[in-house]
Structure formats: C-alpha cells, structure tokens
Coordinates of C-alpha atoms in Angstrom, one line a residue:
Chain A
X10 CA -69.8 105.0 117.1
X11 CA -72.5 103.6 114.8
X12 CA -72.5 100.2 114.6
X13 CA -74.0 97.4 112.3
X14 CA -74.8 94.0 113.4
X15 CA -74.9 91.2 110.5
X16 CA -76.1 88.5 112.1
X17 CA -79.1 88.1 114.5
X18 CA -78.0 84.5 116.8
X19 CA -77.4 84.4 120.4
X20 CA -74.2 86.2 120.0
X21 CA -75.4 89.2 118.1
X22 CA -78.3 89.5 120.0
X23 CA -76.1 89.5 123.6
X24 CA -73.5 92.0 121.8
X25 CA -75.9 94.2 120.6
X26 CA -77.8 94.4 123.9
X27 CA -74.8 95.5 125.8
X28 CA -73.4 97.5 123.3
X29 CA -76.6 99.4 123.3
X30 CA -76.5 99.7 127.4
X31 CA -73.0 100.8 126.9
X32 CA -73.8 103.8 124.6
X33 CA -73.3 102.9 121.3
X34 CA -75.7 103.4 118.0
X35 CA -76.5 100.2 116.7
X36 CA -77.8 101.4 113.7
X37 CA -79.2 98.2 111.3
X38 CA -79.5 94.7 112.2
X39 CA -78.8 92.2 109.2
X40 CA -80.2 89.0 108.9
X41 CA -81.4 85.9 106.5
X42 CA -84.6 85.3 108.0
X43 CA -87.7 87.9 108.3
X44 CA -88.4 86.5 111.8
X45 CA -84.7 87.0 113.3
X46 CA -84.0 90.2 111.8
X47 CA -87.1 91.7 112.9
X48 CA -86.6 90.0 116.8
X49 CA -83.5 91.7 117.1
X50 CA -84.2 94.8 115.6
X51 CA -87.2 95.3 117.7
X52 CA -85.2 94.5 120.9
X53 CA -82.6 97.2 119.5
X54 CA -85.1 99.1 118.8
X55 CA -83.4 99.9 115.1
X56 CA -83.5 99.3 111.2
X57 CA -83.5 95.9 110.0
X58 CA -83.0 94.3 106.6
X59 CA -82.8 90.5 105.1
X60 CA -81.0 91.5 102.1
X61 CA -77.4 92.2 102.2
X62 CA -77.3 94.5 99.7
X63 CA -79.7 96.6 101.8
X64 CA -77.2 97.0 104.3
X65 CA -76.5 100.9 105.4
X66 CA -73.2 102.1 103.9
X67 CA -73.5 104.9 107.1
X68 CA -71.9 102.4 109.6
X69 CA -68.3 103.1 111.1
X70 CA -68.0 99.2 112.7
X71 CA -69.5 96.1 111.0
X72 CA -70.0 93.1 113.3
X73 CA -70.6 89.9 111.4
X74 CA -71.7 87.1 113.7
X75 CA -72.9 84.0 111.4
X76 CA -72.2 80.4 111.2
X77 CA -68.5 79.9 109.2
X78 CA -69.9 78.5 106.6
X79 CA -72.3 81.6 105.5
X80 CA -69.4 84.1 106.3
X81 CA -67.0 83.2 103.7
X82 CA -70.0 84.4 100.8
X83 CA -71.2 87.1 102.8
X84 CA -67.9 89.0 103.0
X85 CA -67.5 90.1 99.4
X86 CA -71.0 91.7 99.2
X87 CA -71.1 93.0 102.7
X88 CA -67.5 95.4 102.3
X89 CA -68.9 96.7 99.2
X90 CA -71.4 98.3 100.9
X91 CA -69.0 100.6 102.8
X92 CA -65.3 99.5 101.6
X93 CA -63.9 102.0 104.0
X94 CA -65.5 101.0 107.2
X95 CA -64.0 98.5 109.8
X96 CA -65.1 95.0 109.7
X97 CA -64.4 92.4 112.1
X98 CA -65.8 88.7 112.6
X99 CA -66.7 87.1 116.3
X100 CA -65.6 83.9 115.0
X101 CA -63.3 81.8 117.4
X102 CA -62.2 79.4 114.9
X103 CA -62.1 81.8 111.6
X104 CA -58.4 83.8 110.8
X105 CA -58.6 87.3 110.2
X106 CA -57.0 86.6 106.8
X107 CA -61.1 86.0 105.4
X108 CA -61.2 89.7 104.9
X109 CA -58.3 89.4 103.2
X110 CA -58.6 90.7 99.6
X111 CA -61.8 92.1 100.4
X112 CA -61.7 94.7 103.3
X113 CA -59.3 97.2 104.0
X114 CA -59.8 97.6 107.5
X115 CA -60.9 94.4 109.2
X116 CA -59.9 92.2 112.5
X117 CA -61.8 90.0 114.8
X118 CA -63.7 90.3 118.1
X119 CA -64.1 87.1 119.7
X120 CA -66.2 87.0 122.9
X121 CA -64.6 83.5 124.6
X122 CA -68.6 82.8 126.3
X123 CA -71.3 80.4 125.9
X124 CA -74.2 82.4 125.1
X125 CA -78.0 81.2 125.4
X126 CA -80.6 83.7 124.1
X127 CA -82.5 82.4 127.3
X128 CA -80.0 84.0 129.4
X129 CA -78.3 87.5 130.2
X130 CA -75.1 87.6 130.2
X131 CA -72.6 89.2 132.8
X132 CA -70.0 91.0 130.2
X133 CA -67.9 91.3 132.8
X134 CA -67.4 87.7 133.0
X135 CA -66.7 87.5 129.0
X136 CA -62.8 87.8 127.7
X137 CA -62.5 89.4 124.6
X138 CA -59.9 88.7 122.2
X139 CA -59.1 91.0 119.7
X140 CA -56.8 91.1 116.9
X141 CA -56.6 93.7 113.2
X142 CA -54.6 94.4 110.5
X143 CA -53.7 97.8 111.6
X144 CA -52.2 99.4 115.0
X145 CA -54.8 102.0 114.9
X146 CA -58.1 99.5 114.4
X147 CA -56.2 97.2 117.1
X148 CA -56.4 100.2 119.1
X149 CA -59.5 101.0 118.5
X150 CA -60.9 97.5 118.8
X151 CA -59.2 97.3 122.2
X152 CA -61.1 100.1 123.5
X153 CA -64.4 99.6 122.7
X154 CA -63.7 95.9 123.9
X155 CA -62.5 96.9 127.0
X156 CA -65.9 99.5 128.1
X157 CA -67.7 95.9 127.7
X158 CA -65.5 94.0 129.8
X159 CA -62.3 94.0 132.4
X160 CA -60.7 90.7 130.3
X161 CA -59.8 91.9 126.9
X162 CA -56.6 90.3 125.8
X163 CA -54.6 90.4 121.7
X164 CA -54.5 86.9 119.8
X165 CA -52.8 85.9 116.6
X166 CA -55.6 83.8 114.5
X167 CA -53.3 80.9 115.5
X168 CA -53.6 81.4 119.2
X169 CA -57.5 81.7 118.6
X170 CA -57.7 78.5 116.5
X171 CA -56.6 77.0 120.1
X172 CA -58.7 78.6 122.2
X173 CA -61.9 78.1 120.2
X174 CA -60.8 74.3 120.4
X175 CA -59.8 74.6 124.1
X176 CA -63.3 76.2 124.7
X177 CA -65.1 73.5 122.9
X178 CA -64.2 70.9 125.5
X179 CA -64.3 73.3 128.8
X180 CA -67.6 74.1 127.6
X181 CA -69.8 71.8 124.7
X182 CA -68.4 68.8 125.8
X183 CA -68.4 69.6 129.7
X184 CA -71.9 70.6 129.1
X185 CA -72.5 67.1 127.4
X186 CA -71.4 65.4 130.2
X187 CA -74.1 67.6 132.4
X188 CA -76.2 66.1 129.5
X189 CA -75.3 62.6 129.9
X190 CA -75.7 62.7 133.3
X191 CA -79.5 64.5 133.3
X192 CA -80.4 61.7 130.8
X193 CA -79.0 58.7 133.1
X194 CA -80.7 60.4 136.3
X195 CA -84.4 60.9 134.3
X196 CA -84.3 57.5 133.5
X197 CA -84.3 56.5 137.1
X198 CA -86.5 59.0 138.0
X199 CA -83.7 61.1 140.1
X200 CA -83.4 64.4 140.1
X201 CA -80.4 66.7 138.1
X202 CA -80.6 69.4 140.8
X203 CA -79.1 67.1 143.4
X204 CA -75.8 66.7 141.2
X205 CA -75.7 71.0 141.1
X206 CA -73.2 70.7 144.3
X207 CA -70.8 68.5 142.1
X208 CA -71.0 70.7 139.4
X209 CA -70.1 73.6 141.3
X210 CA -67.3 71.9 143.1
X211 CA -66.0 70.8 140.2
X212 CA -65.7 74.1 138.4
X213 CA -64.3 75.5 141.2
X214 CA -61.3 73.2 141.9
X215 CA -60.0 74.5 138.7
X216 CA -59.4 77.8 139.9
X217 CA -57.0 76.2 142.5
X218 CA -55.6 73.1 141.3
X219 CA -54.6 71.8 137.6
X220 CA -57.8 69.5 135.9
X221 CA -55.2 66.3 136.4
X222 CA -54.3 66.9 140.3
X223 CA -57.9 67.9 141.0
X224 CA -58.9 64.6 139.3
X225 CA -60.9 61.9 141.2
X226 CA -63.1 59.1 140.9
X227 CA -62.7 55.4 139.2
X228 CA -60.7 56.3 136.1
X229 CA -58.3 58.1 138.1
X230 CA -57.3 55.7 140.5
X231 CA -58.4 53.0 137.9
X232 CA -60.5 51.3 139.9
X233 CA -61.7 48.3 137.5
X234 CA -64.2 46.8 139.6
X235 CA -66.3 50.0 139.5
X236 CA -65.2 50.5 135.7
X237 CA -67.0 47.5 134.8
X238 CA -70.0 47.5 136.7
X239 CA -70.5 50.9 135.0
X240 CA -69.8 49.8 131.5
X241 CA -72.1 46.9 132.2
X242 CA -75.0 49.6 133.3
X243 CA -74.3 51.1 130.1
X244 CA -74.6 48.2 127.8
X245 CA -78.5 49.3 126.5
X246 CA -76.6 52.3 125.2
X247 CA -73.3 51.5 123.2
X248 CA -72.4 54.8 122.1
X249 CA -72.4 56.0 125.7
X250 CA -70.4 52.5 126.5
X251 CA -67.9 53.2 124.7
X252 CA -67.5 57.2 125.4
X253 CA -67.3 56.2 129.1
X254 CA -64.3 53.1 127.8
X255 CA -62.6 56.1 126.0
X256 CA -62.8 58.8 128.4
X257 CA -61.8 56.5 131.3
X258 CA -58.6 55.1 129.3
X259 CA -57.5 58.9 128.2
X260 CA -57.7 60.1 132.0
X261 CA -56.4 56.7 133.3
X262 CA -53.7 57.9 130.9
X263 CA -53.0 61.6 131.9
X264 CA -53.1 60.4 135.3
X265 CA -50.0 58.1 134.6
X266 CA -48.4 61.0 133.1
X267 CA -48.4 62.8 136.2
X268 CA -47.3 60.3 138.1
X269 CA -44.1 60.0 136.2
X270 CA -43.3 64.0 136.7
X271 CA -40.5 64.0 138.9
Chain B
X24 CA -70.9 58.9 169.5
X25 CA -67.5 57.3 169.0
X26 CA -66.3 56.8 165.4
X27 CA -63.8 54.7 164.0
X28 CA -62.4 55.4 160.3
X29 CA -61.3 52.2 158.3
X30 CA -59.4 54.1 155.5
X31 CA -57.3 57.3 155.2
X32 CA -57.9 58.4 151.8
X33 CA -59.6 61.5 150.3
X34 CA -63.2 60.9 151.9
X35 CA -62.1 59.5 154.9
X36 CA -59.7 62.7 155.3
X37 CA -62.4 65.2 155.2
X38 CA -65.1 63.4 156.9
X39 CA -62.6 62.7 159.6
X40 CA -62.1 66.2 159.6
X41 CA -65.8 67.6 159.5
X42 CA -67.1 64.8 162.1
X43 CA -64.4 66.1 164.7
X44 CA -65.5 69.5 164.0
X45 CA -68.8 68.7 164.9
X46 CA -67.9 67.2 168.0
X47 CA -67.8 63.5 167.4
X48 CA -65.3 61.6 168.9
X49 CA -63.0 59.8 166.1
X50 CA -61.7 57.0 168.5
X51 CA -59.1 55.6 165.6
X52 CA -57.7 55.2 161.8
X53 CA -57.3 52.6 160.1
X54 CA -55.1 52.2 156.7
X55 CA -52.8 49.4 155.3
X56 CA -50.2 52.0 154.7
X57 CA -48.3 53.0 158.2
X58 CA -48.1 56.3 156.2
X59 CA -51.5 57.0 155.7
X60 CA -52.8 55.7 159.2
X61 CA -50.1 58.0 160.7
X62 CA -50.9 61.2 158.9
X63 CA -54.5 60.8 159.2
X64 CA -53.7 59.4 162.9
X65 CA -52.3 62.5 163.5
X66 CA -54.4 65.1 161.9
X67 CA -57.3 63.7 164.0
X68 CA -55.4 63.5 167.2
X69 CA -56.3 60.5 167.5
X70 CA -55.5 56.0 167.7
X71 CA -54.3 54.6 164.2
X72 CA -53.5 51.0 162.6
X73 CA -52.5 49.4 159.8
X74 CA -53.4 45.9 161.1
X75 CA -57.1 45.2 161.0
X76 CA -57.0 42.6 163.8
X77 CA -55.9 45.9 166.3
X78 CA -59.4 47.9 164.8
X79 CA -61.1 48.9 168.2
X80 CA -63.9 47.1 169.5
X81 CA -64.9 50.2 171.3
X82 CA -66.5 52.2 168.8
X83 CA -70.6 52.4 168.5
X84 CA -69.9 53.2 163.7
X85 CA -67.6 52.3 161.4
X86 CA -67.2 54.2 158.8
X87 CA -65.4 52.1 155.7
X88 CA -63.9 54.1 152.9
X89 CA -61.8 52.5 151.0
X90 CA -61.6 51.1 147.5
X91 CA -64.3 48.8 145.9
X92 CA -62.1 46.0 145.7
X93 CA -60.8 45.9 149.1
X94 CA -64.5 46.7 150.6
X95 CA -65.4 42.9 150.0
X96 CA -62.1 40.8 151.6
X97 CA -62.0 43.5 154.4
X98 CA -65.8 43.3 156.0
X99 CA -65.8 39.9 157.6
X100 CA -62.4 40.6 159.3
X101 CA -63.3 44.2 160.4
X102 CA -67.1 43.5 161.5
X103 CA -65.9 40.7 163.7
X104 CA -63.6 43.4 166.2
X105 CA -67.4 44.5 167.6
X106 CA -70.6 42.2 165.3
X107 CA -73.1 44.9 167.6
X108 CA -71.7 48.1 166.4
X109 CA -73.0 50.1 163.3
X110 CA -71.1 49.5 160.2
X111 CA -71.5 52.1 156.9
X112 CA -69.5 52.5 153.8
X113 CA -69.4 55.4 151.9
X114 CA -69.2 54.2 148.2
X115 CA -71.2 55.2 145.5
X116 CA -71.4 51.8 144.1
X117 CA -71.4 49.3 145.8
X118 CA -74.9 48.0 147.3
X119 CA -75.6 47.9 150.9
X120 CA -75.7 44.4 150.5
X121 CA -71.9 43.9 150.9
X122 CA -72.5 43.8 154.4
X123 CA -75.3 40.9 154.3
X124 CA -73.9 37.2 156.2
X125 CA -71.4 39.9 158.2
X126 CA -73.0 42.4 159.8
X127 CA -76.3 42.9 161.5
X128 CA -76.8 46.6 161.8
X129 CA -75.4 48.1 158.4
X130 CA -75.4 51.2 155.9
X131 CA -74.5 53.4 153.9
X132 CA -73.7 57.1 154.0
X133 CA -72.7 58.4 150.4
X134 CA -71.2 62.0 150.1
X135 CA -71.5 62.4 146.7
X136 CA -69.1 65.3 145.9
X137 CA -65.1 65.4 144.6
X138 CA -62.8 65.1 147.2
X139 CA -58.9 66.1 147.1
X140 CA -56.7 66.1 150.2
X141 CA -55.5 69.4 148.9
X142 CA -58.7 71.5 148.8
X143 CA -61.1 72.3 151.8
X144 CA -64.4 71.0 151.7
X145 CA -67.6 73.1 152.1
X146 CA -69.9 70.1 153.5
X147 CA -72.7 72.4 153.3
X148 CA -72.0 71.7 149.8
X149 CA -72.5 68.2 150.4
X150 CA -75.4 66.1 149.6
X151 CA -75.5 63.0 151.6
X152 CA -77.2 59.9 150.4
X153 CA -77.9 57.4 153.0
X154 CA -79.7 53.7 153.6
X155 CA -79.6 51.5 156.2
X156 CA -80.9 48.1 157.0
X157 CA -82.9 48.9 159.9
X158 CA -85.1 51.9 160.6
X159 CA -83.2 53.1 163.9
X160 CA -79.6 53.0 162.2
X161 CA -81.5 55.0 159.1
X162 CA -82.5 57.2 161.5
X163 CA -79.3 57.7 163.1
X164 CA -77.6 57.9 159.7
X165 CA -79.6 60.5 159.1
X166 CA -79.3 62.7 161.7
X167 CA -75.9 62.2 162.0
X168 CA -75.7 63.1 158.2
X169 CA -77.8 66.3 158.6
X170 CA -75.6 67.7 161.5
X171 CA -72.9 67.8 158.6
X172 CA -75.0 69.0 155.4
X173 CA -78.3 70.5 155.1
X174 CA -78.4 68.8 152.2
X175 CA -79.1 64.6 153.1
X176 CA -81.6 61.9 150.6
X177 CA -82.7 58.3 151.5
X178 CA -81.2 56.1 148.2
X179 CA -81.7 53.0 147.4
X180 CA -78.5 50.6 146.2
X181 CA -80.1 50.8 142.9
X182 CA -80.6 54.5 143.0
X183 CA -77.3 55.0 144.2
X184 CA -75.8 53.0 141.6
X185 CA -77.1 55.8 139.1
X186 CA -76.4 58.6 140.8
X187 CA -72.7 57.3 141.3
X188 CA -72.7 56.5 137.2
X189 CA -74.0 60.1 136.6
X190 CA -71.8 61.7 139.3
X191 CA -68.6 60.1 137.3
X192 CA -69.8 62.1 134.2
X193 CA -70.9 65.0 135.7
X194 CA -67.5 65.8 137.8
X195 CA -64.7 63.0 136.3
X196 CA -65.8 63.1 133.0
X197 CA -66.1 67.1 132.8
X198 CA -62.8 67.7 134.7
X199 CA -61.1 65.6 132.2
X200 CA -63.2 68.0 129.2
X201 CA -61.0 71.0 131.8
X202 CA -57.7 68.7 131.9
X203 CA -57.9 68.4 127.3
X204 CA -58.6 71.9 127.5
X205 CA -55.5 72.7 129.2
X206 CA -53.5 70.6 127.7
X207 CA -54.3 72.0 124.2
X208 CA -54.0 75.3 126.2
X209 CA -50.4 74.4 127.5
X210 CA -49.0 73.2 124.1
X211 CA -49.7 77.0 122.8
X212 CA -48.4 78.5 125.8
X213 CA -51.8 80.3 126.3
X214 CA -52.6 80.1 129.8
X215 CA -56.0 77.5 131.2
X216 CA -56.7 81.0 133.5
X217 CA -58.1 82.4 130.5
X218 CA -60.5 79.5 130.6
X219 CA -62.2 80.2 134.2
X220 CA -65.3 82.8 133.2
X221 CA -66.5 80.5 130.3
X222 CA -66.0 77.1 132.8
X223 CA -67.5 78.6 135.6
X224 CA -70.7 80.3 133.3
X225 CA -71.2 76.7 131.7
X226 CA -71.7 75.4 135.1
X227 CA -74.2 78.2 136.3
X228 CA -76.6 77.7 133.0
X229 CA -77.5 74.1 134.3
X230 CA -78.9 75.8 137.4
X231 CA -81.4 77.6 135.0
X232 CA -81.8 75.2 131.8
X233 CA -81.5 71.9 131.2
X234 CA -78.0 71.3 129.6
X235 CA -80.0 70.2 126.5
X236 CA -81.0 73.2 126.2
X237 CA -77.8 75.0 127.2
X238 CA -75.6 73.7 124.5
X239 CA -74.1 75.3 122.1
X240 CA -70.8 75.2 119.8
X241 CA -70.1 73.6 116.6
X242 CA -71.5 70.6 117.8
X243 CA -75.2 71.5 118.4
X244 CA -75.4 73.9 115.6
X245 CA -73.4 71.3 113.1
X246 CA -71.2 72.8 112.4
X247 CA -69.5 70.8 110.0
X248 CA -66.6 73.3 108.2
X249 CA -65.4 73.8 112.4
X250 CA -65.7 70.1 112.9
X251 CA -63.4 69.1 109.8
X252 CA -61.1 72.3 111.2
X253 CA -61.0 71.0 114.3
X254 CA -60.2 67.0 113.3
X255 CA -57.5 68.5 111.6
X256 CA -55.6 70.5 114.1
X257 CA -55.9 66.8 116.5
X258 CA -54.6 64.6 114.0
X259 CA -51.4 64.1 115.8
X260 CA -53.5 63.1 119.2
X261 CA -55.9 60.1 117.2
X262 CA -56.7 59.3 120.8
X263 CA -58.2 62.9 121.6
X264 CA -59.5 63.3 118.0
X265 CA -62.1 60.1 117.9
X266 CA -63.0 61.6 121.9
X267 CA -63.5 64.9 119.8
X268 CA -65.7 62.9 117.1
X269 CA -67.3 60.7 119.4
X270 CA -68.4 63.4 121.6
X271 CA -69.5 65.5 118.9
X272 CA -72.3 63.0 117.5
X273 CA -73.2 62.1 120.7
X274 CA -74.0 65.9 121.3
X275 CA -75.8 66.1 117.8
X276 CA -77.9 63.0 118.3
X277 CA -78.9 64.7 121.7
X278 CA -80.0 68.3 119.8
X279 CA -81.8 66.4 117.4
X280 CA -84.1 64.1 119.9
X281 CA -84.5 67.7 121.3
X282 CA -86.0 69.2 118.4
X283 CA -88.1 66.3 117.8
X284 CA -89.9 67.0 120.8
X285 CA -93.2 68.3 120.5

C-alpha cells in the first residue's frame, strides 16, 4: 500500500519508520518547513514536498499528523489532490466528522503513546484506535493497524475525546510531576535518578490495584503536619504552592470517597 | 540484632517482613490499635502491644514508623523503656532532631518508596536513606540498610526534607494524574487497562531524558484549540478543570525556560 505522510513531528516520523520496517511504500512526506520535510524524507528515504498542492495524487492512504489547529485548513486542499483516496487523521482529540464534506473516504488512527523524536518506540507497546466512515476502510484500517501492533481496538470520536483527555493526565501531567520533582531535587543538588525506583513502583501498582487504593503518602492519610511543612518549603514558588494545596485537597477528596463505598 | 517495631502500618508491615527474612530477630509490635498490633503480631510471629509502657526493654533498635504527629508525644515515653538502645524513624520529614533531649544514640533509616499492605515489595527496589547521630550507629544503619537494598545514601535532615517533598510529587502526585485518568476513564465506561502501555512508557523516558525534555501533549506544544476543548468537556468538575489549567501553565512556563536555554 502506498502511503503519504502529511506531517513531519514526532508522530509522523515514529509511524513512518515502522511502517517502513513493516513493508509499506511511504511514498512522499509533506511538510511546512524545508528543514522537517527534508529530515524525514531522508530518513524514509522518499519524495518530499513543502507545498501542499505538490502533494502526489498516486497515494492509496493519507496520514495527516499536524497540530489541530493547521488540520482544519489543510483538509480541503489536501483531498483534492486525490478525492478518492483514504484519509485519516492521528489526532486523539479531533472527530472524524473534519473530513466531513470534504473526503469521501476518511477515519482516524490514533496511536494512544507519548512519542519523543529522541526515542524508538516499541509498537508493540502502542494501542491503536481506529474508527471510519465505511465497514470496508474500518476494515482496512484495522488491518494495517494491527501488523503494527497486538492493541488495536474501534472508538466512536466521543470515546476518543476521553481518552486523549485521560492520556493527558496519565501522561503530560504525570510527566510534570517527574518535572517538578527534577526541579525541587536540582535545587538541592540531589540527584533525579535516585527517585527512578519510585517511579517505577508507582507505574506498576497500577497494573494491580486502582490509582485510589494504591494511593499513599500525606494527602492520603491527610497528614496536616507534613502538608504544611511542605507548603511552607514551597512558599519561594506560589504557583507550585498552590498546585501542591490543590492536588492534596482533590486526592484528600477521592480518598474520602472510597472510604464511604460500602 | 533484636528489633522492636513501634507502628503497624504500611512501612512497618513490609520492613517487618523483609528484616525477618533476612534473619533479624523482630522481638515485638507495637500499635495503638489492638487490631493492628495483632495482625502485624501475628504475621511476624512475634510479641505485640498497644500500650507503650509494655514496649520491651530488650531490644538493641527501635524502629518508629508511625505518623508525623504522633512521632513527637510518643519519643520521650518510648526511649525511656531502654535510654541505651538505638532509636530510628523512618519518615521522610521529619529531622533527626526529634530525638534530641530523648535519646542518645539516634537515626534515621528512610525507605523512600510507595508502600501498600496489599502489594509485595521488591526492596531491591528500595533506596534507603539513612543518618545517624553518631558514626557507629551510621555505620550500623548502614549495614543493616544494605543487607536489605543495594541501593542505600547518607542524607542529611535537610536533604531528606527535599527528597520527601519531591518523592510526594513524583509517586502521590502522579498516582493521583493515574486516579483523574481513571475516573474520566470510568465515567465513559472505557476501561483504565487501556491506559497501562502509555503509563508505563512515560515512566521509562525519564530513565533516558530529563522529563523536560520528555514532555509532550497539548500543553508543551500549546496547544490552545485542545486546551479550550478540553476546559470544556471538565466544566462540570471546576475542581479538576482549574488542576487541568493550573497544570497546564505550569507545564508551559517549564517548556519555555527550556527553550531559553542556551
């Protein structure tokens, strides 16, 4: 299957990388900027262009991986190029119905993974959820999904709405409390590798208990002593003060709800 | 060496555990709760109390773990049953001082990892952080500590005290990003298992970058037509929607101090 990438970011350049190990003809790489386009085609070893009306019209599979905001102006021009092709969007937080009005034969493939261009990526470890406007592309979308990776389930564009917010605080805002706590260490001259055991642990509770029974710490058994001392080590940096008042009160509060369950 | 534990909660559960593994002699329990001091008691095979008059004078440490505001009324009751013995806590944060008008030979011994009575620990996976007042009892802290993890620091009250701060964010503070995550999750009947391969891949990037540098989602990138999307869909949750916001900018301030970097 030939395939087009528009888009050149960390999740175009992972896609493209394995769906080139996996076989398939990625044809042309798309992007806005000289220096991406040509990075990614290079690594593809394939045709790039920065000018969407430049993009081939000999592509079976169209893969658009841009920030939201660029997608919605791309779309019109892009299907024009090859109205009876099959487009689909990686977005987790975009509905299928963009393509509405525009493509004939679109859906989404959304890989549910935090992708650094610094890092390779283990497909296997990536769900895939897929979702199109026809049985056949659904089925088609399904398959190629699933030579890329064991976890490939169906949303609605409802469903995904939910899991792109879920994912945003298992991942962007877990990884900001990594953050938080790299910054607090530096500043005293401690390392961040020693808190790697925590990490892990933590992660892996989750596989065998629910986030509220696994809970621990201050919050949790709201422990107001240590609550305080902590705020007052905080008090140089109010915008951390007062994430660390807010977090502590929300899981102060789930834990109460929890308790109540008969 | 014969150990007495004052305190039957999570840490005192598994260290109870590990030390009798490793062939130390647990002599008794103590908790205020008959409950606790039974099931612990009994688990250990060993003496237990709830009245801290009946602590034995026959043990050579005693190892307190019990909350930060009973640490304080408890010591000069518990350190008079045997003023020559060894006496540690195992908090995070509070100072080694505590012990200071009470005690003459005192310490601490801080495993700094998340602890649920319902989940094995690995203590391999354990970093201990100890300090003591005297160079002998350091040195016995220390060995003792390393005959349970490979993995054991000298710390400083002070340096404790940050890596306590940081350890909240890194583990309570991230299992609570899990906990939001399933409880959006949950409300959609999509299940948190779906979750596990992007939770357990954000975890393994801070082994390789610096979480600075392994963010990503709407946040980093700004995302703003996600944000708005996002503050939307939380609108009936105003306590988890200013977390969202809060969170966000604190994530953006972080990516932009990055890219200021030379």
């Amino acid at each position: 299957m030939k395939i087009a990438l528009i888009g050149a970011g960390n999740v175009a350049t992972h896609l493209g990388k394995v769906l080139k190990e996996k076989g398939y003809e990625v044809c042309q790489v798309y992007s806005r900027t000289e220096q991406s386009a040509a990075a990614l085609g290079t690594l593809l070893d394939c045709a790039y262009t920065t000018s969407l009306e430049d993009v081939t019209a000999e592509a079976e599979l169209y893969i658009v991986s841009v920030k939201d905001a660029v997608l919605q102006d791309l779309i019109p021009v892009l299907v024009k190029r090859n109205p009876q092709a099959l487009f689909v969007h990686t977005a987790g937080s975009m509905p299928q119905s963009v393509w509405e009005g525009h493509a004939v034969r679109y859906g989404v493939l959304y890989p549910m993974q935090t992708f650094s261009k610094q890092r390779p990526v283990d497909f296997a470890e990536v769900p895939f959820f897929v979702e199109a406007c026809m049985a056949d592309d659904l089925h088609l979308l399904k398959e190629l999904a699933s030579t890329l990776s064991p976890k490939v389930y169906e949303a609605t564009s409802e469903q995904r709405r939910y899991l792109h917010i879920a994912a945003v605080f298992a991942c962007n805002f877990t990884n900001h409390m990594y953050a938080v706590c790299a910054h607090l260490l530096s500043a005293q001259h401690l390392p961040f590798e020693a808190m790697l055991p925590l990490i892990d642990e933590t992660a892996r509770k989750v596989h065998h208990l629910s986030p509220v029974e696994a809970q621990t710490g201050p919050a949790c058994r709201y422990d107001v002593n240590v609550i305080e001392r902590h705020l007052e080590m905080l008090a140089s940096e109010p915008e951390l003060a007062a994430m660390y008042e807010q977090i502590s009160k929300n899981i102060h509060n789930y834990t109460i709800s929890k308790n109540q369950k008969p």
